[in-house]
């Protein structure tokens, strides 16, 4: 008589999933090293240049770590005939991802809402009444998406608008912050963003001490939101100083 | 370069206090009424007040090093090219605003009553403009959604350059006539008196 053993089996997770879960528990620990060697409250070094696209009225290029964005501003130019008359100027924002910007080709199409978020962040800072009946077009192209895309897009766009000579109330700088349980990490990279519990993004006009956009997503322990906000606001002020010095350098290059 | 750098203002920078300065071009007064902020990137300049006014404060303004593209505003003189002539109005593409060329054209229209200052109901549009004429006009108003309203109702406004039917650039004879130099034919236009 053949004695067949009663077999049972337990499936085990694939190697990839086990690695991902290991990473998540790593992030929950008190001190883990970030992949690029920064500490939790350190932002990536910023490289900014205006005048990147010569055919546009104004343009800027920004590189924050591996996130690379180029923004061009056209205008003020005539609105389309179909648009109704308006006493104040119109702002038209468009954010596109190149197909090679993400590790997997064509993943950028998940961020369709970035165009309207960029619009909301900027419309409070531009003096629309100085160009009635006309439209300012802002086109942002993300060349490489290395995490924290929208804050980089917003800061770069405000630099491009200042380069185009359009009157603004103030420069807009934006910083995002990720929450991992008890830890708060500023300016996350894309792998940190994928494992985060919650995120906070603030766009801020430092000279006027006004916030133009406040975006809070995910799970947040309530007590930490205040602390996160202070961190972000401080980072935004420092980033705005960097934006200003970039504008001044490029302006003095032109006059010199 | 260091002296030049200190003078460059960026949008949002505080330029001074409203008790000492008046906000000029390229600046604005903060809502709290105390600070004057810059709204453009450029050189910071102080303009003394006119000598006969009671105002003691200097005007601070920011002169943009890269002024933004020109946009037609009421009261400025523009150069436009006529595209269509109809019974009661002529359509024109605005190409220059004051002395600056625009990057992309704006649309303007010249209505029958705005062609000249006298006998405005007897104006024949086809004897004032032809498609392809370059005219100097003044912006009356922002108009409607489709076009700015232009006027040529002054001596120095009107057709500046036009081509005859034969294809040569015509020479102005009077404020209503232009003559082709190659055929001698006289054509009617509303001619600008260019000094």
Tab-separated table of C-alpha atoms in Angstrom:
chain	number	residue	atom	x	y	z
A	1	UNK	CA	0.000	0.000	0.000
A	2	UNK	CA	1.497	3.273	-0.942
A	3	UNK	CA	1.572	5.598	1.944
A	4	UNK	CA	1.300	9.035	0.514
A	5	UNK	CA	2.374	11.737	2.847
A	6	UNK	CA	-0.303	14.301	3.500
A	7	UNK	CA	1.326	17.318	2.114
A	8	UNK	CA	0.597	20.816	2.997
A	9	UNK	CA	2.291	23.820	1.665
A	10	UNK	CA	2.784	27.378	2.768
A	11	UNK	CA	3.380	29.949	0.131
A	12	UNK	CA	6.166	32.416	0.747
A	13	UNK	CA	6.265	35.914	-0.553
A	14	UNK	CA	8.305	36.747	-3.579
A	15	UNK	CA	11.768	38.111	-3.049
A	16	UNK	CA	10.775	41.583	-4.198
A	17	UNK	CA	7.911	41.892	-1.763
A	18	UNK	CA	10.072	40.708	1.103
A	19	UNK	CA	12.621	43.381	0.256
A	20	UNK	CA	9.939	46.042	0.150
A	21	UNK	CA	8.565	45.030	3.521
A	22	UNK	CA	12.033	45.030	4.978
A	23	UNK	CA	12.458	48.582	3.719
A	24	UNK	CA	9.208	49.662	5.308
A	25	UNK	CA	10.234	48.346	8.713
A	26	UNK	CA	13.593	49.992	8.194
A	27	UNK	CA	11.911	53.327	7.735
A	28	UNK	CA	10.049	52.919	10.996
A	29	UNK	CA	13.240	52.740	13.020
A	30	UNK	CA	14.546	55.788	14.719
A	31	UNK	CA	17.724	56.238	12.790
A	32	UNK	CA	18.165	54.843	9.364
A	33	UNK	CA	20.507	56.224	6.786
A	34	UNK	CA	18.946	57.918	3.792
A	35	UNK	CA	20.197	56.602	0.487
A	36	UNK	CA	21.978	59.824	-0.413
A	37	UNK	CA	23.552	60.358	2.988
A	38	UNK	CA	21.416	63.301	4.155
A	39	UNK	CA	19.976	63.504	7.619
A	40	UNK	CA	16.215	63.742	8.149
A	41	UNK	CA	16.017	67.502	8.098
A	42	UNK	CA	18.364	68.172	5.241
A	43	UNK	CA	17.135	69.154	1.794
A	44	UNK	CA	18.787	68.229	-1.444
A	45	UNK	CA	21.229	70.737	-2.937
A	46	UNK	CA	19.512	72.893	-5.557
A	47	UNK	CA	20.867	73.918	-8.951
A	48	UNK	CA	18.852	76.656	-10.645
A	49	UNK	CA	19.292	78.586	-13.868
A	50	UNK	CA	17.082	81.062	-15.673
A	51	UNK	CA	17.009	81.631	-19.409
A	52	UNK	CA	17.132	77.941	-20.295
A	53	UNK	CA	14.741	78.198	-23.274
A	54	UNK	CA	15.585	81.162	-25.474
A	55	UNK	CA	12.369	81.145	-27.526
A	56	UNK	CA	10.137	81.574	-24.469
A	57	UNK	CA	9.397	84.872	-22.714
A	58	UNK	CA	10.932	83.417	-19.575
A	59	UNK	CA	12.282	80.046	-18.556
A	60	UNK	CA	14.104	78.250	-15.771
A	61	UNK	CA	15.822	74.917	-15.182
A	62	UNK	CA	15.984	73.273	-11.767
A	63	UNK	CA	17.882	70.222	-10.567
A	64	UNK	CA	17.222	68.982	-7.031
A	65	UNK	CA	19.229	65.806	-6.645
A	66	UNK	CA	17.952	63.601	-9.427
A	67	UNK	CA	14.720	65.537	-10.083
A	68	UNK	CA	15.207	67.684	-13.183
A	69	UNK	CA	12.551	70.108	-14.375
A	70	UNK	CA	12.486	72.770	-17.086
A	71	UNK	CA	9.713	75.383	-17.119
A	72	UNK	CA	8.981	77.849	-19.936
A	73	UNK	CA	6.593	80.779	-19.737
A	74	UNK	CA	4.933	82.348	-22.780
A	75	UNK	CA	3.077	85.578	-22.534
A	76	UNK	CA	1.229	87.689	-21.947
A	77	UNK	CA	-0.274	86.762	-25.281
A	78	UNK	CA	-3.682	86.919	-26.874
A	79	UNK	CA	-6.293	84.598	-25.406
A	80	UNK	CA	-8.030	82.160	-27.711
A	81	UNK	CA	-11.019	83.610	-29.513
A	82	UNK	CA	-13.349	81.210	-27.771
A	83	UNK	CA	-12.548	82.602	-24.342
A	84	UNK	CA	-14.854	85.220	-22.887
A	85	UNK	CA	-13.574	88.673	-22.088
A	86	UNK	CA	-11.966	88.945	-18.665
A	87	UNK	CA	-10.854	91.969	-16.699
A	88	UNK	CA	-7.858	90.196	-15.304
A	89	UNK	CA	-5.231	88.095	-16.980
A	90	UNK	CA	-5.535	84.336	-17.280
A	91	UNK	CA	-3.054	81.709	-16.251
A	92	UNK	CA	-2.766	78.448	-18.145
A	93	UNK	CA	-0.562	75.747	-16.579
A	94	UNK	CA	0.502	72.474	-18.101
A	95	UNK	CA	2.760	69.834	-16.543
A	96	UNK	CA	4.080	66.981	-18.679
A	97	UNK	CA	6.422	64.130	-17.950
A	98	UNK	CA	8.811	62.864	-20.576
A	99	UNK	CA	8.541	59.146	-21.266
A	100	UNK	CA	12.070	58.609	-19.957
A	101	UNK	CA	11.541	60.486	-16.693
A	102	UNK	CA	10.564	57.465	-14.600
A	103	UNK	CA	12.375	54.114	-14.204
A	104	UNK	CA	9.468	52.386	-15.961
A	105	UNK	CA	8.602	54.038	-19.242
A	106	UNK	CA	5.371	56.012	-19.293
A	107	UNK	CA	4.591	56.140	-15.570
A	108	UNK	CA	4.270	59.891	-15.484
A	109	UNK	CA	0.674	59.901	-16.603
A	110	UNK	CA	-0.485	59.258	-13.036
A	111	UNK	CA	0.172	62.891	-12.222
A	112	UNK	CA	-2.507	64.605	-14.273
A	113	UNK	CA	-3.597	66.690	-11.300
A	114	UNK	CA	-0.226	68.457	-11.091
A	115	UNK	CA	-1.319	70.989	-13.725
A	116	UNK	CA	-4.214	72.275	-11.673
A	117	UNK	CA	-2.174	72.147	-8.456
A	118	UNK	CA	0.506	74.282	-10.092
A	119	UNK	CA	-2.206	76.713	-11.185
A	120	UNK	CA	-3.574	77.024	-7.672
A	121	UNK	CA	-0.138	77.503	-6.182
A	122	UNK	CA	0.816	80.306	-8.557
A	123	UNK	CA	-2.382	82.262	-9.077
A	124	UNK	CA	-2.121	83.876	-5.662
A	125	UNK	CA	1.332	85.211	-6.411
A	126	UNK	CA	0.904	86.781	-9.854
A	127	UNK	CA	-0.628	90.223	-10.346
A	128	UNK	CA	-3.236	89.181	-12.885
A	129	UNK	CA	-4.721	92.659	-13.161
A	130	UNK	CA	-1.599	93.984	-14.884
A	131	UNK	CA	-2.345	92.076	-18.088
A	132	UNK	CA	-6.119	92.123	-18.707
A	133	UNK	CA	-7.627	90.133	-21.531
A	134	UNK	CA	-4.369	88.234	-22.204
A	135	UNK	CA	-3.112	84.816	-21.162
A	136	UNK	CA	0.157	83.655	-19.656
A	137	UNK	CA	1.003	80.050	-20.586
A	138	UNK	CA	3.264	78.044	-18.293
A	139	UNK	CA	4.645	74.757	-19.563
A	140	UNK	CA	6.557	72.522	-17.155
A	141	UNK	CA	8.448	69.513	-18.456
A	142	UNK	CA	9.809	66.952	-16.005
A	143	UNK	CA	12.948	65.488	-17.510
A	144	UNK	CA	13.684	63.131	-14.635
A	145	UNK	CA	11.412	62.320	-11.727
A	146	UNK	CA	13.519	61.662	-8.637
A	147	UNK	CA	10.941	62.408	-5.952
A	148	UNK	CA	9.405	65.609	-4.669
A	149	UNK	CA	8.395	66.584	-8.209
A	150	UNK	CA	5.627	69.080	-7.552
A	151	UNK	CA	7.589	71.307	-5.132
A	152	UNK	CA	10.453	71.494	-7.615
A	153	UNK	CA	8.017	72.308	-10.439
A	154	UNK	CA	6.424	75.111	-8.405
A	155	UNK	CA	9.701	76.704	-7.347
A	156	UNK	CA	11.092	76.469	-10.875
A	157	UNK	CA	7.877	77.946	-12.326
A	158	UNK	CA	7.998	80.970	-10.054
A	159	UNK	CA	11.602	81.546	-11.125
A	160	UNK	CA	10.573	81.332	-14.799
A	161	UNK	CA	7.733	83.811	-14.272
A	162	UNK	CA	10.098	86.254	-12.586
A	163	UNK	CA	12.483	85.770	-15.519
A	164	UNK	CA	9.684	86.603	-17.965
A	165	UNK	CA	9.228	89.998	-16.334
A	166	UNK	CA	5.642	89.330	-15.234
A	167	UNK	CA	4.720	91.248	-12.107
A	168	UNK	CA	4.383	89.122	-9.009
A	169	UNK	CA	3.623	89.773	-5.384
A	170	UNK	CA	6.460	87.521	-4.291
A	171	UNK	CA	8.518	84.489	-5.291
A	172	UNK	CA	6.867	81.183	-4.441
A	173	UNK	CA	8.968	78.401	-2.943
A	174	UNK	CA	7.677	74.915	-2.170
A	175	UNK	CA	8.943	72.063	-0.024
A	176	UNK	CA	7.452	68.664	0.756
A	177	UNK	CA	7.904	66.452	3.778
A	178	UNK	CA	7.199	62.737	4.330
A	179	UNK	CA	6.027	61.090	7.529
A	180	UNK	CA	7.089	57.548	8.438
A	181	UNK	CA	5.387	56.720	11.731
A	182	UNK	CA	7.405	58.757	14.195
A	183	UNK	CA	10.003	60.018	11.746
A	184	UNK	CA	9.662	63.084	9.572
A	185	UNK	CA	11.833	63.328	6.524
A	186	UNK	CA	12.104	66.469	4.480
A	187	UNK	CA	12.473	66.570	0.682
A	188	UNK	CA	11.920	62.855	0.048
A	189	UNK	CA	13.324	60.946	-2.897
A	190	UNK	CA	11.030	58.740	-4.978
A	191	UNK	CA	11.810	55.536	-3.054
A	192	UNK	CA	11.108	57.296	0.246
A	193	UNK	CA	7.866	58.675	-1.195
A	194	UNK	CA	6.748	55.196	-2.235
A	195	UNK	CA	6.935	53.928	1.365
A	196	UNK	CA	5.662	56.979	3.183
A	197	UNK	CA	2.686	57.064	5.523
A	198	UNK	CA	1.754	60.657	4.921
A	199	UNK	CA	3.038	63.727	3.132
A	200	UNK	CA	2.802	67.453	3.541
A	201	UNK	CA	3.555	70.056	0.883
A	202	UNK	CA	3.557	73.783	1.527
A	203	UNK	CA	4.035	76.549	-1.034
A	204	UNK	CA	4.991	79.778	0.631
A	205	UNK	CA	5.615	83.442	-0.165
A	206	UNK	CA	8.284	84.367	2.375
A	207	UNK	CA	8.355	88.176	2.213
A	208	UNK	CA	4.642	88.369	2.776
A	209	UNK	CA	4.506	85.396	5.134
A	210	UNK	CA	1.628	83.877	3.196
A	211	UNK	CA	0.942	80.283	2.221
A	212	UNK	CA	-0.532	79.834	-1.243
A	213	UNK	CA	-1.116	76.084	-1.079
A	214	UNK	CA	-1.189	73.498	1.695
A	215	UNK	CA	-1.503	69.817	0.758
A	216	UNK	CA	-1.731	67.114	3.413
A	217	UNK	CA	-2.175	63.441	2.442
A	218	UNK	CA	-2.027	60.073	4.133
A	219	UNK	CA	-1.903	59.124	7.825
A	220	UNK	CA	-0.630	61.709	10.239
A	221	UNK	CA	-0.371	61.590	14.003
A	222	UNK	CA	-2.082	64.892	14.795
A	223	UNK	CA	0.517	66.272	17.105
A	224	UNK	CA	3.218	66.134	14.464
A	225	UNK	CA	1.452	68.256	11.844
A	226	UNK	CA	2.403	71.488	13.570
A	227	UNK	CA	6.036	70.480	13.823
A	228	UNK	CA	6.045	69.385	10.191
A	229	UNK	CA	4.574	72.719	9.136
A	230	UNK	CA	7.268	74.663	10.944
A	231	UNK	CA	9.986	72.571	9.352
A	232	UNK	CA	8.511	73.128	5.914
A	233	UNK	CA	8.068	76.857	6.346
A	234	UNK	CA	11.654	77.254	7.466
A	235	UNK	CA	12.890	75.207	4.502
A	236	UNK	CA	10.730	77.308	2.159
A	237	UNK	CA	12.278	80.555	3.430
A	238	UNK	CA	15.762	79.201	2.868
A	239	UNK	CA	14.848	77.939	-0.588
A	240	UNK	CA	13.433	81.357	-1.454
A	241	UNK	CA	16.771	82.930	-0.578
A	242	UNK	CA	18.430	80.548	-3.008
A	243	UNK	CA	15.867	81.480	-5.694
A	244	UNK	CA	16.556	85.162	-5.128
A	245	UNK	CA	20.305	84.806	-5.377
A	246	UNK	CA	19.877	82.834	-8.623
A	247	UNK	CA	17.767	85.666	-10.079
A	248	UNK	CA	20.274	88.267	-8.974
A	249	UNK	CA	23.210	86.382	-10.459
A	250	UNK	CA	21.490	86.010	-13.798
A	251	UNK	CA	20.333	89.631	-13.786
A	252	UNK	CA	23.790	90.964	-13.087
A	253	UNK	CA	25.164	88.707	-15.825
A	254	UNK	CA	22.833	90.373	-18.292
A	255	UNK	CA	23.680	93.915	-17.267
A	256	UNK	CA	27.406	93.313	-16.885
B	1	UNK	CA	29.791	93.665	-9.900
B	2	UNK	CA	29.186	93.731	-6.180
B	3	UNK	CA	27.783	97.257	-6.302
B	4	UNK	CA	25.463	96.274	-9.124
B	5	UNK	CA	24.299	93.219	-7.245
B	6	UNK	CA	23.182	95.203	-4.244
B	7	UNK	CA	20.976	97.319	-6.439
B	8	UNK	CA	19.108	94.444	-8.050
B	9	UNK	CA	15.691	93.790	-6.609
B	10	UNK	CA	13.702	90.567	-6.929
B	11	UNK	CA	9.921	90.132	-6.640
B	12	UNK	CA	8.728	90.384	-3.072
B	13	UNK	CA	11.837	92.061	-1.703
B	14	UNK	CA	11.163	94.886	0.715
B	15	UNK	CA	12.513	98.102	-0.778
B	16	UNK	CA	11.612	100.563	1.923
B	17	UNK	CA	9.062	101.989	4.237
B	18	UNK	CA	6.003	103.870	3.030
B	19	UNK	CA	6.847	106.779	5.294
B	20	UNK	CA	10.022	107.448	3.320
B	21	UNK	CA	9.104	106.352	-0.212
B	22	UNK	CA	6.233	106.241	-2.647
B	23	UNK	CA	5.629	103.029	-4.588
B	24	UNK	CA	6.484	103.634	-8.262
B	25	UNK	CA	6.596	101.379	-11.314
B	26	UNK	CA	7.521	97.795	-10.611
B	27	UNK	CA	6.684	98.082	-6.914
B	28	UNK	CA	3.594	97.836	-4.784
B	29	UNK	CA	2.445	98.741	-1.323
B	30	UNK	CA	1.878	95.844	1.059
B	31	UNK	CA	-1.660	95.344	2.415
B	32	UNK	CA	-0.523	96.478	5.836
B	33	UNK	CA	0.305	99.842	4.277
B	34	UNK	CA	3.840	99.997	5.667
B	35	UNK	CA	6.265	98.155	3.399
B	36	UNK	CA	6.975	98.697	-0.266
B	37	UNK	CA	7.774	95.474	-2.110
B	38	UNK	CA	9.283	95.004	-5.550
B	39	UNK	CA	7.179	93.151	-8.120
B	40	UNK	CA	9.801	92.721	-10.863
B	41	UNK	CA	13.430	91.677	-11.195
B	42	UNK	CA	15.595	94.652	-12.021
B	43	UNK	CA	17.541	97.700	-10.933
B	44	UNK	CA	16.269	99.655	-7.998
B	45	UNK	CA	15.993	103.376	-8.721
B	46	UNK	CA	15.069	106.396	-6.669
B	47	UNK	CA	13.229	109.243	-8.386
B	48	UNK	CA	13.067	112.614	-6.635
B	49	UNK	CA	9.613	114.182	-6.359
B	50	UNK	CA	8.628	116.959	-8.796
B	51	UNK	CA	9.889	120.258	-7.395
B	52	UNK	CA	6.546	122.010	-7.170
B	53	UNK	CA	4.572	119.346	-5.376
B	54	UNK	CA	4.058	119.152	-1.654
B	55	UNK	CA	5.327	115.577	-1.684
B	56	UNK	CA	8.620	115.195	0.127
B	57	UNK	CA	9.096	111.464	-0.345
B	58	UNK	CA	11.213	109.954	-3.112
B	59	UNK	CA	9.581	107.503	-5.494
B	60	UNK	CA	11.217	104.091	-5.559
B	61	UNK	CA	10.817	102.096	-8.751
B	62	UNK	CA	12.239	98.915	-10.224
B	63	UNK	CA	13.343	99.027	-13.842
B	64	UNK	CA	13.095	95.512	-15.227
B	65	UNK	CA	16.259	94.451	-17.011
B	66	UNK	CA	14.155	92.148	-19.122
B	67	UNK	CA	10.863	93.920	-19.592
B	68	UNK	CA	8.037	91.607	-20.380
B	69	UNK	CA	6.584	91.333	-23.843
B	70	UNK	CA	4.660	94.404	-24.978
B	71	UNK	CA	0.889	94.337	-24.493
B	72	UNK	CA	-1.473	96.949	-26.010
B	73	UNK	CA	-2.965	99.296	-23.475
B	74	UNK	CA	-5.484	102.128	-23.917
B	75	UNK	CA	-3.770	105.303	-25.089
B	76	UNK	CA	-0.657	103.836	-26.689
B	77	UNK	CA	0.200	104.176	-30.370
B	78	UNK	CA	0.603	100.863	-32.179
B	79	UNK	CA	1.666	99.778	-35.644
B	80	UNK	CA	-0.702	97.287	-37.255
B	81	UNK	CA	-1.145	95.574	-40.603
B	82	UNK	CA	-4.644	95.589	-42.080
B	83	UNK	CA	-5.923	92.064	-42.747
B	84	UNK	CA	-9.559	92.524	-43.772
B	85	UNK	CA	-11.621	95.485	-44.841
B	86	UNK	CA	-15.391	95.326	-44.432
B	87	UNK	CA	-18.249	97.793	-44.858
B	88	UNK	CA	-18.184	99.154	-41.338
B	89	UNK	CA	-14.815	98.141	-39.942
B	90	UNK	CA	-11.328	97.001	-40.784
B	91	UNK	CA	-9.485	94.209	-39.025
B	92	UNK	CA	-5.774	94.624	-38.282
B	93	UNK	CA	-2.959	92.602	-36.658
B	94	UNK	CA	-1.079	94.645	-34.080
B	95	UNK	CA	2.635	94.075	-34.611
B	96	UNK	CA	4.389	96.796	-32.587
B	97	UNK	CA	3.384	98.530	-29.390
B	98	UNK	CA	5.053	101.968	-29.160
B	99	UNK	CA	8.513	101.054	-30.399
B	100	UNK	CA	8.646	97.421	-29.269
B	101	UNK	CA	7.678	94.495	-31.485
B	102	UNK	CA	5.331	91.956	-29.962
B	103	UNK	CA	6.271	88.289	-29.944
B	104	UNK	CA	2.845	87.152	-31.056
B	105	UNK	CA	0.343	89.383	-32.785
B	106	UNK	CA	-2.778	90.814	-31.201
B	107	UNK	CA	-5.999	91.447	-33.112
B	108	UNK	CA	-7.464	94.908	-33.396
B	109	UNK	CA	-10.345	96.486	-35.294
B	110	UNK	CA	-10.837	100.005	-36.624
B	111	UNK	CA	-14.489	100.911	-36.736
B	112	UNK	CA	-16.009	103.244	-39.289
B	113	UNK	CA	-16.545	106.008	-36.755
B	114	UNK	CA	-12.926	105.857	-35.598
B	115	UNK	CA	-11.218	106.267	-38.972
B	116	UNK	CA	-11.140	110.061	-38.966
B	117	UNK	CA	-12.289	112.973	-36.872
B	118	UNK	CA	-14.570	114.768	-39.382
B	119	UNK	CA	-17.644	113.516	-41.288
B	120	UNK	CA	-17.483	110.140	-39.599
B	121	UNK	CA	-20.763	108.903	-41.085
B	122	UNK	CA	-19.559	109.428	-44.672
B	123	UNK	CA	-16.433	107.287	-44.320
B	124	UNK	CA	-15.888	104.659	-47.034
B	125	UNK	CA	-13.743	101.937	-45.470
B	126	UNK	CA	-12.447	100.733	-48.826
B	127	UNK	CA	-11.162	104.219	-49.624
B	128	UNK	CA	-9.377	104.467	-46.291
B	129	UNK	CA	-7.600	101.108	-45.983
B	130	UNK	CA	-6.746	98.105	-48.086
B	131	UNK	CA	-5.555	94.672	-46.901
B	132	UNK	CA	-1.783	94.698	-46.445
B	133	UNK	CA	-1.481	98.383	-45.471
B	134	UNK	CA	0.679	99.283	-42.506
B	135	UNK	CA	-1.181	101.721	-40.278
B	136	UNK	CA	-0.288	103.697	-37.190
B	137	UNK	CA	-3.233	103.688	-34.798
B	138	UNK	CA	-4.033	104.456	-31.209
B	139	UNK	CA	-5.595	101.908	-28.872
B	140	UNK	CA	-8.973	103.233	-27.766
B	141	UNK	CA	-9.891	100.489	-25.357
B	142	UNK	CA	-9.471	96.812	-24.603
B	143	UNK	CA	-12.529	96.148	-26.724
B	144	UNK	CA	-14.239	92.788	-26.555
B	145	UNK	CA	-12.940	89.246	-26.225
B	146	UNK	CA	-11.872	89.086	-29.838
B	147	UNK	CA	-10.109	92.386	-30.593
B	148	UNK	CA	-8.775	95.672	-29.306
B	149	UNK	CA	-10.494	98.843	-30.574
B	150	UNK	CA	-8.149	101.064	-32.583
B	151	UNK	CA	-8.563	104.598	-33.890
B	152	UNK	CA	-6.844	106.572	-36.634
B	153	UNK	CA	-8.771	109.772	-35.978
B	154	UNK	CA	-5.784	112.072	-35.682
B	155	UNK	CA	-3.541	113.743	-38.240
B	156	UNK	CA	-0.495	111.714	-37.370
B	157	UNK	CA	-2.399	108.401	-37.443
B	158	UNK	CA	-3.397	106.394	-40.497
B	159	UNK	CA	-1.715	104.541	-43.342
B	160	UNK	CA	2.060	104.788	-43.100
B	161	UNK	CA	3.064	102.464	-45.908
B	162	UNK	CA	1.027	100.774	-48.633
B	163	UNK	CA	1.599	98.861	-51.822
B	164	UNK	CA	-0.135	99.862	-55.043
B	165	UNK	CA	-2.005	97.455	-57.297
B	166	UNK	CA	1.116	97.343	-59.442
B	167	UNK	CA	3.165	96.177	-56.434
B	168	UNK	CA	5.315	99.240	-55.741
B	169	UNK	CA	5.438	101.111	-52.447
B	170	UNK	CA	3.304	104.228	-52.813
B	171	UNK	CA	4.238	107.812	-52.039
B	172	UNK	CA	1.768	109.958	-50.028
B	173	UNK	CA	0.432	113.030	-51.814
B	174	UNK	CA	-2.190	114.368	-49.420
B	175	UNK	CA	-4.086	113.126	-46.409
B	176	UNK	CA	-6.454	111.235	-48.713
B	177	UNK	CA	-4.238	110.166	-51.628
B	178	UNK	CA	-1.174	108.049	-52.320
B	179	UNK	CA	0.518	107.672	-55.701
B	180	UNK	CA	2.311	104.698	-57.198
B	181	UNK	CA	5.772	105.761	-58.424
B	182	UNK	CA	5.957	103.276	-61.298
B	183	UNK	CA	2.499	103.700	-62.881
B	184	UNK	CA	1.521	107.154	-61.603
B	185	UNK	CA	-1.854	105.863	-60.463
B	186	UNK	CA	-3.389	107.652	-57.478
B	187	UNK	CA	-5.160	105.534	-54.833
B	188	UNK	CA	-7.266	106.704	-51.935
B	189	UNK	CA	-6.157	106.022	-48.365
B	190	UNK	CA	-6.437	107.725	-44.957
B	191	UNK	CA	-2.787	108.806	-44.872
B	192	UNK	CA	-0.843	109.581	-41.698
B	193	UNK	CA	0.967	112.887	-41.522
B	194	UNK	CA	4.432	111.610	-40.581
B	195	UNK	CA	6.671	114.536	-39.645
